Short mmCIF file of C-alpha atoms and ligand atoms in Angstrom, two decimals:
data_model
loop_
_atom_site.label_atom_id
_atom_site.label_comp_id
_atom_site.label_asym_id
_atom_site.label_seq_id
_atom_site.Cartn_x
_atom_site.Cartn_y
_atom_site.Cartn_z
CA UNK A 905 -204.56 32.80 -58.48
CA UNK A 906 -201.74 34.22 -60.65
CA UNK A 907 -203.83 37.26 -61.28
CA UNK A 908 -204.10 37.74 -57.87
CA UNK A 909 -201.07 37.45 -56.57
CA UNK A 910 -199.52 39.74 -59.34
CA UNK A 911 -201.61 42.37 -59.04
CA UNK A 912 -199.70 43.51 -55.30
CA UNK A 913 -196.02 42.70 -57.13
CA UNK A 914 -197.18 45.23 -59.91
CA UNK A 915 -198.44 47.51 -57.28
CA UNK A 916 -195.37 47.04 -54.52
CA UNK A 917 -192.94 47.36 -57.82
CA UNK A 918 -194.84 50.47 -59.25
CA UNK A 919 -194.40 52.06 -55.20
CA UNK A 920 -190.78 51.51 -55.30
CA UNK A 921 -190.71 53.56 -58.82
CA UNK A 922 -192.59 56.28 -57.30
CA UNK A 923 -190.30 56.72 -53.82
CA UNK A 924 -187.42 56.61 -56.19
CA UNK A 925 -188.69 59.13 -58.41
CA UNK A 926 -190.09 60.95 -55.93
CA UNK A 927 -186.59 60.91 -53.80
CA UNK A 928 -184.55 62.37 -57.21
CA UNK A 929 -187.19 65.08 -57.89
CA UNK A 930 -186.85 65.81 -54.52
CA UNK A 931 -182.78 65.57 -54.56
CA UNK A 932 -183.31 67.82 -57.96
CA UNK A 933 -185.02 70.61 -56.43
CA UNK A 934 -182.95 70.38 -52.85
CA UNK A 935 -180.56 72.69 -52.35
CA UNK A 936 -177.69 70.09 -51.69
CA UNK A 937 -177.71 69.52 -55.65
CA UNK A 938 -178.17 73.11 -57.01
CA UNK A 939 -176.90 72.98 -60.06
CA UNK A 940 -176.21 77.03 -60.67
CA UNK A 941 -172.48 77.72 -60.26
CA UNK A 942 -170.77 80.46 -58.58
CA UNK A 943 -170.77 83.95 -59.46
CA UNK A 944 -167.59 85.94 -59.89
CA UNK A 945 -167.80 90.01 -60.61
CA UNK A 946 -164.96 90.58 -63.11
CA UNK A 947 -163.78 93.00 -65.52
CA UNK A 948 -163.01 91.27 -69.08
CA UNK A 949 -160.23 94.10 -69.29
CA UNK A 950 -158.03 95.28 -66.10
CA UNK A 951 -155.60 97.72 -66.23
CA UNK A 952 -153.74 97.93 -62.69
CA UNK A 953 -150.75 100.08 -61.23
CA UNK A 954 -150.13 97.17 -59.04
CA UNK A 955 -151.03 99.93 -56.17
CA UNK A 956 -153.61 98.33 -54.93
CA UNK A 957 -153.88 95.12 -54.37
CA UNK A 958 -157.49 93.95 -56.95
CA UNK A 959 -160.13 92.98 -55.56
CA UNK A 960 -162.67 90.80 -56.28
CA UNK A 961 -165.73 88.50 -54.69
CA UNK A 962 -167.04 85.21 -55.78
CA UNK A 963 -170.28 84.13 -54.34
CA UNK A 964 -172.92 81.47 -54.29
CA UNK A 965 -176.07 80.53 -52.98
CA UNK A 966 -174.80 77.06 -51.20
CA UNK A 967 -171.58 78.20 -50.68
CA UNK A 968 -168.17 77.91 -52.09
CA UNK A 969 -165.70 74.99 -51.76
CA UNK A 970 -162.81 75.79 -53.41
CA UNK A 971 -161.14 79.34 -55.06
CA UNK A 972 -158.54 79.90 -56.94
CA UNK A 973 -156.61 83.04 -59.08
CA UNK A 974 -153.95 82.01 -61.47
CA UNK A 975 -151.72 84.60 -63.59
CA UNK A 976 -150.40 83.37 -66.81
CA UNK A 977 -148.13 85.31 -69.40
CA UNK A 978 -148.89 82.84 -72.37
CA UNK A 979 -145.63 80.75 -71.21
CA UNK A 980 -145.57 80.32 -67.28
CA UNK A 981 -148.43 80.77 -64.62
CA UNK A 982 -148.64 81.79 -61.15
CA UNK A 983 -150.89 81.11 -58.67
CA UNK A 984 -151.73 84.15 -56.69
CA UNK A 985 -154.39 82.88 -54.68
CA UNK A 986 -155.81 79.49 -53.86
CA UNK A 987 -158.23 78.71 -50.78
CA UNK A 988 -160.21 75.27 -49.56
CA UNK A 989 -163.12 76.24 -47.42
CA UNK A 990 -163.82 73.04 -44.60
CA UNK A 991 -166.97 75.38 -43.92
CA UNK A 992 -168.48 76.39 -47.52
CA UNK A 993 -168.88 80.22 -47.72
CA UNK A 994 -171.19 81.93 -49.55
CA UNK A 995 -168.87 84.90 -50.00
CA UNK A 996 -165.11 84.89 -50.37
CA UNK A 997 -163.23 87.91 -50.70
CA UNK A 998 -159.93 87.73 -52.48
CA UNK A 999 -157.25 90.42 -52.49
CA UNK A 1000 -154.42 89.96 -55.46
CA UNK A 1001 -151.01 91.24 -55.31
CA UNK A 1002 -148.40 91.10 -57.91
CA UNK A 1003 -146.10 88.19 -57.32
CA UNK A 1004 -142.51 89.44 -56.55
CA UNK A 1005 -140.91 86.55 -58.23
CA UNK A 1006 -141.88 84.44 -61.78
CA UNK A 1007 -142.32 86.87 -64.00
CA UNK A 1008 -139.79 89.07 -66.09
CA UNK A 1009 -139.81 92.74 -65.36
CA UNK A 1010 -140.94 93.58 -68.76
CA UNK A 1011 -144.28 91.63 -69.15
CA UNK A 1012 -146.98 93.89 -69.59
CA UNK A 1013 -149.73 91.60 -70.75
CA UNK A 1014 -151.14 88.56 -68.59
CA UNK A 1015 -154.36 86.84 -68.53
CA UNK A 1016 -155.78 86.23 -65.06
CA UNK A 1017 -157.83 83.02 -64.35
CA UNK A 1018 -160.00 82.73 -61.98
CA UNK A 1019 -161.59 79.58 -60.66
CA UNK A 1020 -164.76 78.31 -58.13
CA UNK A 1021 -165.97 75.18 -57.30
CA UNK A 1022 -169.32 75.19 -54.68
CA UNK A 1023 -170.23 72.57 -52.25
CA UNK A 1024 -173.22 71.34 -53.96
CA UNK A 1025 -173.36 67.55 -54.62
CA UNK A 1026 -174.18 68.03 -57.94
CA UNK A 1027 -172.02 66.56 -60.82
CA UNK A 1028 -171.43 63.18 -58.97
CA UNK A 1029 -170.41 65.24 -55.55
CA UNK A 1030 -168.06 67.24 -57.13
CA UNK A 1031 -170.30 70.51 -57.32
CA UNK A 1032 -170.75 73.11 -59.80
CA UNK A 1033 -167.33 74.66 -61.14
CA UNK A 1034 -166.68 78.03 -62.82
CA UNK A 1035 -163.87 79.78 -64.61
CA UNK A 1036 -163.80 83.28 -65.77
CA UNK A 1037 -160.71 84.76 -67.60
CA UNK A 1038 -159.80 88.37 -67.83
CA UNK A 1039 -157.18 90.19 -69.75
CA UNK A 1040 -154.52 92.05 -67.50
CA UNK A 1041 -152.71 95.13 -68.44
CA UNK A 1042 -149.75 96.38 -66.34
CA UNK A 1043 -149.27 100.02 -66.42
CA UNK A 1044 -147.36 101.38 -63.60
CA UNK A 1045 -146.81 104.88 -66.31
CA UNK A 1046 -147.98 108.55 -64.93
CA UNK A 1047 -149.78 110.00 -67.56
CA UNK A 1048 -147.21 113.10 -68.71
CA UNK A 1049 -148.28 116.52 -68.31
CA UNK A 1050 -146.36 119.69 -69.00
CA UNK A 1051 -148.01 123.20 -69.10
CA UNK A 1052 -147.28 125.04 -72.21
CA UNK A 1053 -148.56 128.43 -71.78
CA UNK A 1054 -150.94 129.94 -69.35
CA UNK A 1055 -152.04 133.75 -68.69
CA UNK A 1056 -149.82 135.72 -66.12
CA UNK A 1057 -152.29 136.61 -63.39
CA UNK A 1058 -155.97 135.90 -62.76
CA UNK A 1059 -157.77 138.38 -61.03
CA UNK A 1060 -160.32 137.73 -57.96
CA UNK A 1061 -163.66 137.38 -60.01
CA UNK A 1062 -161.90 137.17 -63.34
CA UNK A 1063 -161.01 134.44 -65.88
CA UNK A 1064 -158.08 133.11 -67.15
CA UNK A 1065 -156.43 130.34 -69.60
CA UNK A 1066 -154.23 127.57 -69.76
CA UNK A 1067 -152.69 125.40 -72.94
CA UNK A 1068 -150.91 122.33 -71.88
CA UNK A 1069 -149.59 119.11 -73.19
CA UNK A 1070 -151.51 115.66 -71.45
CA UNK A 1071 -150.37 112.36 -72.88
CA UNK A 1072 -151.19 108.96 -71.79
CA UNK A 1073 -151.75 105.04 -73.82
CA UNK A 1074 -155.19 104.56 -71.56
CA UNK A 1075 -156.33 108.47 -70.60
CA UNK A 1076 -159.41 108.17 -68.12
CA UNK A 1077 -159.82 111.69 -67.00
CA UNK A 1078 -158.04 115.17 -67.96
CA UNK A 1079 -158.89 118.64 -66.18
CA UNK A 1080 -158.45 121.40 -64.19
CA UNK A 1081 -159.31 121.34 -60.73
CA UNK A 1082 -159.01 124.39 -58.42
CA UNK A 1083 -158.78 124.65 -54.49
CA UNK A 1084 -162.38 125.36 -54.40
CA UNK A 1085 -163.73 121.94 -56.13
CA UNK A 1086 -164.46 123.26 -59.18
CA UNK A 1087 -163.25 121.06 -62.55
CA UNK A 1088 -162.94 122.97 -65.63
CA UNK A 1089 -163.05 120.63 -68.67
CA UNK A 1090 -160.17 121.25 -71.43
CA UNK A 1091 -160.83 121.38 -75.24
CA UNK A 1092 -158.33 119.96 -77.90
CA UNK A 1093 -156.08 122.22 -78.86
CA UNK A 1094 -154.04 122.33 -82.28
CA UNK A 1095 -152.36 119.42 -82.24
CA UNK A 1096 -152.76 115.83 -81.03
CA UNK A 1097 -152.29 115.86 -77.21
CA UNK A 1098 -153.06 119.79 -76.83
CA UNK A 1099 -155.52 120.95 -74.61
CA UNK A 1100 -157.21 124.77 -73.99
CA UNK A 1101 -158.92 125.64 -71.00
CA UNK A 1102 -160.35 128.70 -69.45
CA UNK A 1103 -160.22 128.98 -65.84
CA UNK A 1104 -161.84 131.27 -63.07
CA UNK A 1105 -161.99 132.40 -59.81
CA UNK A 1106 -165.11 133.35 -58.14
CA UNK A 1107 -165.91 136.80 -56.03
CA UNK A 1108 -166.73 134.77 -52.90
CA UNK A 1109 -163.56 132.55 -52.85
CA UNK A 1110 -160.79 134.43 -50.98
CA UNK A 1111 -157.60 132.57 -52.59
CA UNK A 1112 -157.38 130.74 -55.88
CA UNK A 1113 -155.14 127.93 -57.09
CA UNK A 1114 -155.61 125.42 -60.18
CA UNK A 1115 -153.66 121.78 -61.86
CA UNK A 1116 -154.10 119.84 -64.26
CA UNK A 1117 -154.94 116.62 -63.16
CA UNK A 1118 -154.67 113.51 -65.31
CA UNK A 1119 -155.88 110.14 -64.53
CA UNK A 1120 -155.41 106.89 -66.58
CA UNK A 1121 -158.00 103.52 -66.70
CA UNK A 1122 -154.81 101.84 -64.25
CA UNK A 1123 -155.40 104.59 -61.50
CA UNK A 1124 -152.10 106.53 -62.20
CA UNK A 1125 -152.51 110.29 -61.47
CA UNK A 1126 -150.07 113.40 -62.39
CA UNK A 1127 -150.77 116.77 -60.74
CA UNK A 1128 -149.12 119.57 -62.43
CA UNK A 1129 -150.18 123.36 -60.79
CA UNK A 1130 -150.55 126.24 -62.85
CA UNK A 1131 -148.51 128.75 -61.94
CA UNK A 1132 -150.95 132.19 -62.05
CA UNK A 1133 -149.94 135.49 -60.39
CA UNK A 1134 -152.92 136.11 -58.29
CA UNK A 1135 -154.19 139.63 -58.14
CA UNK A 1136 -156.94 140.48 -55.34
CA UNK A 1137 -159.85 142.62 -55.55
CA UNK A 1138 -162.29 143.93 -53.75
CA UNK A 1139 -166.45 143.77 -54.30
CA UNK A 1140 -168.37 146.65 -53.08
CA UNK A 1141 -170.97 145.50 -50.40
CA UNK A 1142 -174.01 147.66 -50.22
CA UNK A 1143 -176.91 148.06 -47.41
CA UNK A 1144 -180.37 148.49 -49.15
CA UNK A 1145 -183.45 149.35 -46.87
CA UNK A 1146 -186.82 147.46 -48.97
CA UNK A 1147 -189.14 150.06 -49.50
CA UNK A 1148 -193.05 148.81 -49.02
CA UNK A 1149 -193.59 150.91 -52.53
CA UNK A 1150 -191.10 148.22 -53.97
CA UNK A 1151 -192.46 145.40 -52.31
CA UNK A 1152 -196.09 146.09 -53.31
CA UNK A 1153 -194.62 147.04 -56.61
CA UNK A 1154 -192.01 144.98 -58.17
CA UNK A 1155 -191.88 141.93 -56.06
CA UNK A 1156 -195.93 141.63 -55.48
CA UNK A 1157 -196.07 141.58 -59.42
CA UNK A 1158 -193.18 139.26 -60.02
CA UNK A 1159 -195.04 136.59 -57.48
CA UNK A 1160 -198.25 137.60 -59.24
CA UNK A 1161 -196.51 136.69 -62.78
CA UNK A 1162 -194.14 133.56 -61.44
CA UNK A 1163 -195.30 132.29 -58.74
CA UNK A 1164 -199.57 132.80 -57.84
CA UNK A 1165 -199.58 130.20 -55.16
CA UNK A 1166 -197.27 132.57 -53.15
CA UNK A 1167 -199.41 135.39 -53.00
CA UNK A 1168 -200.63 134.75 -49.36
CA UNK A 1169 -197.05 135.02 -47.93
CA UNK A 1170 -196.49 138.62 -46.48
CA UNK A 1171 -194.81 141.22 -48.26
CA UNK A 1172 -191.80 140.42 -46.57
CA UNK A 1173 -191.36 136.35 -47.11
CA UNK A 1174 -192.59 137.55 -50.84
CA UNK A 1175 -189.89 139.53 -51.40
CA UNK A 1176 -187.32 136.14 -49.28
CA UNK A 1177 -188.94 134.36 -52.00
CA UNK A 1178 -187.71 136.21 -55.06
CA UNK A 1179 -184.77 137.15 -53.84
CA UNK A 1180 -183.63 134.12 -52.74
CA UNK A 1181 -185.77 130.50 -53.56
CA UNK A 1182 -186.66 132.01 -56.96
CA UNK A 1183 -183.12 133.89 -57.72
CA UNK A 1184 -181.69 129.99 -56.94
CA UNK A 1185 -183.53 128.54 -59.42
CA UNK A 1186 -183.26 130.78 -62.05
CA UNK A 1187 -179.19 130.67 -61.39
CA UNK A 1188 -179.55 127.24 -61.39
CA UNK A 1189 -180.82 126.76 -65.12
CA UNK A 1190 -177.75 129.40 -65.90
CA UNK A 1191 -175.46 127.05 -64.65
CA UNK A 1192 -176.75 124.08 -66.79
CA UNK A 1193 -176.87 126.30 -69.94
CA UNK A 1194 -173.42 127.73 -69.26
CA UNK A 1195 -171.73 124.63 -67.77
CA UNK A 1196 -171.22 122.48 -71.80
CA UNK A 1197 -167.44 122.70 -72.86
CA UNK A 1198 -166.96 122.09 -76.66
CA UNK A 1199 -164.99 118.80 -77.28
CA UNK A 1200 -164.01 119.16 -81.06
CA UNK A 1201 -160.41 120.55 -81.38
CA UNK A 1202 -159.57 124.17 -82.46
CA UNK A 1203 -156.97 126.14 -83.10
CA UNK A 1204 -158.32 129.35 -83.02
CA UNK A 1205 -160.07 131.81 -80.97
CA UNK A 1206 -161.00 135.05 -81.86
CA UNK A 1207 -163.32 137.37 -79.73
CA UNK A 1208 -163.56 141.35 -79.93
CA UNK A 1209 -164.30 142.95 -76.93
CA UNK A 1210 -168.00 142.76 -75.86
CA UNK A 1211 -170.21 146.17 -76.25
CA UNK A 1212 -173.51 144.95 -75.67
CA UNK A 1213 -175.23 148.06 -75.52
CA UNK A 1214 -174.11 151.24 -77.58
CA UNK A 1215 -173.86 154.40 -75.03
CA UNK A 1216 -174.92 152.05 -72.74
CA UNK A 1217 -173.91 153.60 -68.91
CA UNK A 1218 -172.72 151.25 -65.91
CA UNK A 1219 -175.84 151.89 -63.12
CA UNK A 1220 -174.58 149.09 -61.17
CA UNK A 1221 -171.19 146.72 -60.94
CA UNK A 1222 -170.33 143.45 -61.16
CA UNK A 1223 -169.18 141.19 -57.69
CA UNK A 1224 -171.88 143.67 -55.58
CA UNK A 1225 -172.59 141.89 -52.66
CA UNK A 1226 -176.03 143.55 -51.30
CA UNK A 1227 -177.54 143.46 -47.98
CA UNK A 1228 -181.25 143.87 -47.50
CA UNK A 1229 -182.67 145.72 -44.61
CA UNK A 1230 -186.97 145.57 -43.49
CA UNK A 1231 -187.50 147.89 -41.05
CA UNK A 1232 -183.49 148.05 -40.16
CA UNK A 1233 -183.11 144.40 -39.55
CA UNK A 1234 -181.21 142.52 -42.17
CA UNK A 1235 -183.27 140.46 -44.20
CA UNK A 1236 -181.77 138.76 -47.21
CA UNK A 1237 -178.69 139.31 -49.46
CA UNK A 1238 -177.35 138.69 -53.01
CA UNK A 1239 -174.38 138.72 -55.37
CA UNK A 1240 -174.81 140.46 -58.32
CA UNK A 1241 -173.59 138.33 -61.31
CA UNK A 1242 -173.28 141.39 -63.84
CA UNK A 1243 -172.68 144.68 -65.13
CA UNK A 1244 -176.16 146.80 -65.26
CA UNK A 1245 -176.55 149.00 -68.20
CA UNK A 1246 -178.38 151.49 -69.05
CA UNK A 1247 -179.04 153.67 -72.13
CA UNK A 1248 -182.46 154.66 -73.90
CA UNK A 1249 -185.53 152.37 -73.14
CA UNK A 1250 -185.99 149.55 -75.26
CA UNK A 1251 -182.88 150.46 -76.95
CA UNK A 1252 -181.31 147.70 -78.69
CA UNK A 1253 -178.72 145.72 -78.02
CA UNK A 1254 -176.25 143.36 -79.88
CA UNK A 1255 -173.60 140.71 -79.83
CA UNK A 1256 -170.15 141.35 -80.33
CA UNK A 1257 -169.37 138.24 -81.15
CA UNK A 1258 -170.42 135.01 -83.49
CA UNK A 1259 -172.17 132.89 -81.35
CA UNK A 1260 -175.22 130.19 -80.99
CA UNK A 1261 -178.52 131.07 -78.89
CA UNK A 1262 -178.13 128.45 -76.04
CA UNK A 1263 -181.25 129.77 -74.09
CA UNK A 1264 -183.95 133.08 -74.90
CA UNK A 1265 -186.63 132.29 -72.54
CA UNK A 1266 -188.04 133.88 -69.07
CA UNK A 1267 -186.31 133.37 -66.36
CA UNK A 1268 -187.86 134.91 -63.01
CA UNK A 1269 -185.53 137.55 -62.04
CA UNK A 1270 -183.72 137.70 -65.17
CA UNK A 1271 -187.05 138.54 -66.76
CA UNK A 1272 -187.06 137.67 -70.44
CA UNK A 1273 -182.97 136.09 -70.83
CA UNK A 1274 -180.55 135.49 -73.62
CA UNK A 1275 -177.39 133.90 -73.22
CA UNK A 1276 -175.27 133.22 -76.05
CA UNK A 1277 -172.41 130.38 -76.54
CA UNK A 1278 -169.06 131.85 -77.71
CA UNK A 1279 -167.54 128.38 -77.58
CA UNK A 1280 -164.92 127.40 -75.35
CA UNK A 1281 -167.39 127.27 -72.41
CA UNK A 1282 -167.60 130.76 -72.80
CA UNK A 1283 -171.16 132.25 -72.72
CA UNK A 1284 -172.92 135.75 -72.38
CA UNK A 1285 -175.85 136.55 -70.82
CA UNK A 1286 -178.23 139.81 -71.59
CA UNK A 1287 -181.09 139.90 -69.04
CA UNK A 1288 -184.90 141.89 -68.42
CA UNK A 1289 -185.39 142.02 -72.66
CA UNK A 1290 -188.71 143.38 -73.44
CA UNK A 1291 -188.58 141.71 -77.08
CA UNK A 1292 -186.77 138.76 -78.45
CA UNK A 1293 -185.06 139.24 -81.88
CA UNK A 1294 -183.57 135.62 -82.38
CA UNK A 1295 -184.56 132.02 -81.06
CA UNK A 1296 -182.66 129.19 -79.19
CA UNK A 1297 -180.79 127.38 -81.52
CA UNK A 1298 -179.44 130.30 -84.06
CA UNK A 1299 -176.43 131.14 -85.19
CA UNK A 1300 -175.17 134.63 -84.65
CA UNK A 1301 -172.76 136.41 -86.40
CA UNK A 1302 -171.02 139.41 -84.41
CA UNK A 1303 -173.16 142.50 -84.74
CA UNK A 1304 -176.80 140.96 -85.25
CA UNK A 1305 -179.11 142.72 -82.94
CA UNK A 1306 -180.26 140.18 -80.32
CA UNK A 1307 -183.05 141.66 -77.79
CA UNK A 1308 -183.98 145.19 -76.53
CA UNK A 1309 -183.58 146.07 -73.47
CA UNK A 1310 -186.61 146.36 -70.71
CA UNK A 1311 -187.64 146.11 -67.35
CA UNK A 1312 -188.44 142.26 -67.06
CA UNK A 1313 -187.47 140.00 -63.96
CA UNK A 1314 -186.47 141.60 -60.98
CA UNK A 1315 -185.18 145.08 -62.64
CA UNK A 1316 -186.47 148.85 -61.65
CA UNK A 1317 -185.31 150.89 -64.56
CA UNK A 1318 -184.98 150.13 -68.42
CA UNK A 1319 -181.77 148.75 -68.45
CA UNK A 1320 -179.65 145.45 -69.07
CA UNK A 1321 -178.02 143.08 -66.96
CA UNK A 1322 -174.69 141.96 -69.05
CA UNK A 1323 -173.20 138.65 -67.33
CA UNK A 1324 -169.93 136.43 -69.09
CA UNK A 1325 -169.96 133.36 -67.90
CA UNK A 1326 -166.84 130.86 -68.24
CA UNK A 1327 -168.09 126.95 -67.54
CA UNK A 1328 -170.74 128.41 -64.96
CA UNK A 1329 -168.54 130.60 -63.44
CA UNK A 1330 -170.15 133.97 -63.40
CA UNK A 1331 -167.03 136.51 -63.91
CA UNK A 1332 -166.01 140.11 -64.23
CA UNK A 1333 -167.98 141.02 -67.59
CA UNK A 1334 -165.51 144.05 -67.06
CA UNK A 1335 -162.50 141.99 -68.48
CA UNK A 1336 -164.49 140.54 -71.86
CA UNK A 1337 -165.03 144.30 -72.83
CA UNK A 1338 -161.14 145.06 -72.58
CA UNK A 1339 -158.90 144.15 -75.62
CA UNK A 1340 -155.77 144.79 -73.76
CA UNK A 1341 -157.18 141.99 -71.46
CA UNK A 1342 -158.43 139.55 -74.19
CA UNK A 1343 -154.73 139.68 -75.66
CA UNK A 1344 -153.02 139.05 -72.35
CA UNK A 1345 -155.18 136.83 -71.32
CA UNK A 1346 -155.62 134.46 -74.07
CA UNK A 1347 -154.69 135.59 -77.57
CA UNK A 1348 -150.70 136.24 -76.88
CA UNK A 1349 -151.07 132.73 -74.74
CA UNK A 1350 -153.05 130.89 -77.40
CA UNK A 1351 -149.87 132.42 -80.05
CA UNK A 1352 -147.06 131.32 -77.61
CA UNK A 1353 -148.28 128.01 -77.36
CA UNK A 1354 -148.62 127.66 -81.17
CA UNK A 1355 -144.87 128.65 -81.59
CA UNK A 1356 -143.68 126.22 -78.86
CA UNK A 1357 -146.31 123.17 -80.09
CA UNK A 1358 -145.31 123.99 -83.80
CA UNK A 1359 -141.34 124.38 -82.94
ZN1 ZN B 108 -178.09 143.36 -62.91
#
């Protein structure tokens, strides 16, 4: 009898385990007892202007409950923000503003608290809670900038230089931006807080102007302009009717030689397709050769004026802007980026100046191309070699023969295109073969700053 009547006890008392277990996995994996606290997205270091007001977000998956921001100096807190939600959110947004009173004027250093609590029943109903601390830096300090010495005038299509004096406890950013977009990226200069940069204004911009801009990690920004006399110049523009004898020539081999799966497009879109897809591409990988700025400080630098080819005769300027005509409708243009010239075939040619091979490969209408690093983010560029007589990667000292000339890439006669190129910037070869120029322009500036930096 016993037996039998324990045997439902066991079971009803084994039932009553199960619901109950059952009921807390069940409470366990519910959402109303999530046990994963909020999220807040800060910085461990801030450095603030007190500008703009920071802002952060907390979140959570059930939603929040309770929020709260708290600055402390080590001896008295604030609280700059402190919100109960009756509805949890799963979002809050908090602005935080400086507090205009409990603080003295010449705390710098805080450390900003910042607490959430969600709505989860978890923790005996009193939800998940969270606390993330961050170190705040007040720095309400322009970064100083003064320009030291700069070259007098800058001429349309030309290049010139700037040494100035940028000084800051938490630098972010430092360069020169002009009114077309372009940053130019300074180098160290001499001393500690010294900065060289080349500058230049591009043929197809009609005005020029350039700063210094400096930006620190709190958001404070100084603008100082450079004050360059700005001397105008005209390009020569030039109408070219395209001769089918060229077309079949030239351009039918160059898409025979780059680009084989163009050799259905007429003569015409061939000759579109060099002149302009292909010409883009090869201008591109200029660029990002030509565009790296050295970063290690100097003191010096010494250039002689460029003479690339010996005898060599100008058959065609820089800055020509060149209109193509098919049967007398326009076509197609181009910019030339450098000074043709012309000598002996296959004559050689060599650098003027120490430098390291950045790039000596083909490169469509530049045909077989060198360009050289000078340093400085100053590069030149020799272009339609027949023969290579150095590599990528070597070091040139001024006078080594380099290449000599030919007719590869997009080029008619024997003859070679000479480009300088300051941080991408094609510009007026013209100037880098003139010492009177190279003095003005940065040797008498890079002496005037010395005398003022070393005062
Ligand atoms: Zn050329």
């Amino acid at each position: 009898m016993r037996r039998k009547g324990n045997a439902p006890i066991g079971l009803i008392i084994g039932l009553i385990f199960l619901v109950i277990f059952g009921v807390l996995v069940y409470l366990y994996n519910s959402s109303l007892f999530e046990r994963e606290a909020p999220q807040i997205a800060l910085d461990k270091e801030i450095e603030w202007n007190l500008k703009e007001p920071i802002h952060m977000q907390v979140t959570d998956n059930t939603g929040l409950r309770f929020v709260r921001a708290t600055l402390s100096d080590g001896e008295k807190s604030v609280v700059l923000e402190s919100k109960e939600m009756k509805q949890p959110q799963t979002n809050v947004d908090i602005n935080l503003s400086f507090p205009k009173t409990g603080f003295g004027a010449n705390k710098k250093a805080f450390e900003l608290s910042i607490e959430a609590t969600d709505a989860s029943r978890w923790n005996f109903f009193a939800g998940n809670s969270v606390t993330v601390k961050s170190i705040l830096k007040v720095d309400t300090k322009r970064p100083e900038v003064s320009v030291i010495s700069n070259s007098y005038k800058i001429m349309k299509g030309g290049a010139a230089s700037v040494i100035f004096r940028a000084q800051d406890e938490a630098m972010k950013s430092l360069y020169v931006e002009t009114n077309f977009g372009k940053k130019f990226y300074p180098t160290p200069f001499h001393k500690d807080g010294y900065y060289i940069v080349l500058v230049a204004w591009p043929t197809n911009v009609t005005t020029f102007s350039a700063s210094v801009v400096a930006k620190d990690r709190a958001g404070n920004v100084t603008r100082a302009q450079i004050p360059y006399f700005l001397q105008d110049r005209k390009y020569k523009t030039s109408t070219i009717p395209l001769q089918d004898s060229f077309l079949d020539g030239k351009i039918a081999d160059l898409i025979g030689e780059m680009a084989p799966e163009r050799s259905s497009l007429s003569r015409l879109e061939k000759f579109k397709f060099v002149n302009e897809t292909m010409r883009q591409s090869n201008e591109a990988a200029i660029l990002k050769v030509t565009s790296v700025v050295p970063t290690a400080r100097i003191s010096e630098f010494a250039m002689k004026p460029f003479y690339p080819l010996r005898n060599g005769k100008v058959v065609a300027s820089f800055g020509d802007h060149r209109f193509y005509e098919y049967e007398k409708q326009p076509v197609s243009e181009s910019h030339h980026l450098g000074l043709d010239l012309a000598s002996n075939a296959q004559a050689p040619m060599q650098t003027s100046n120490d430098g390291v091979v950045a790039f000596a490969r083909e490169n469509g209408i530049y045909g077989n191309n060198i360009i050289l690093d000078h340093g400085l983010g100053v590069y030149s560029l020799y272009g339609h070699c027949s023969s290579y007589m150095i590599k990528e990667g070597d070091a040139l000292k001024a006078g080594d023969s380099i290449a000599k000339t030919g007719t590869t890439g997009l080029a008619l006669g024997d003859h070679l295109h000479f480009g300088m190129y300051v941080q991408g910037i094609d510009v007026r070869p013209e100037e880098w073969m003139d010492s009177v120029w190279l003095k003005e322009s940065i040797f008498s500036v890079i002496d005037s700053a010395k005398k003022t930096i070393d005062r």
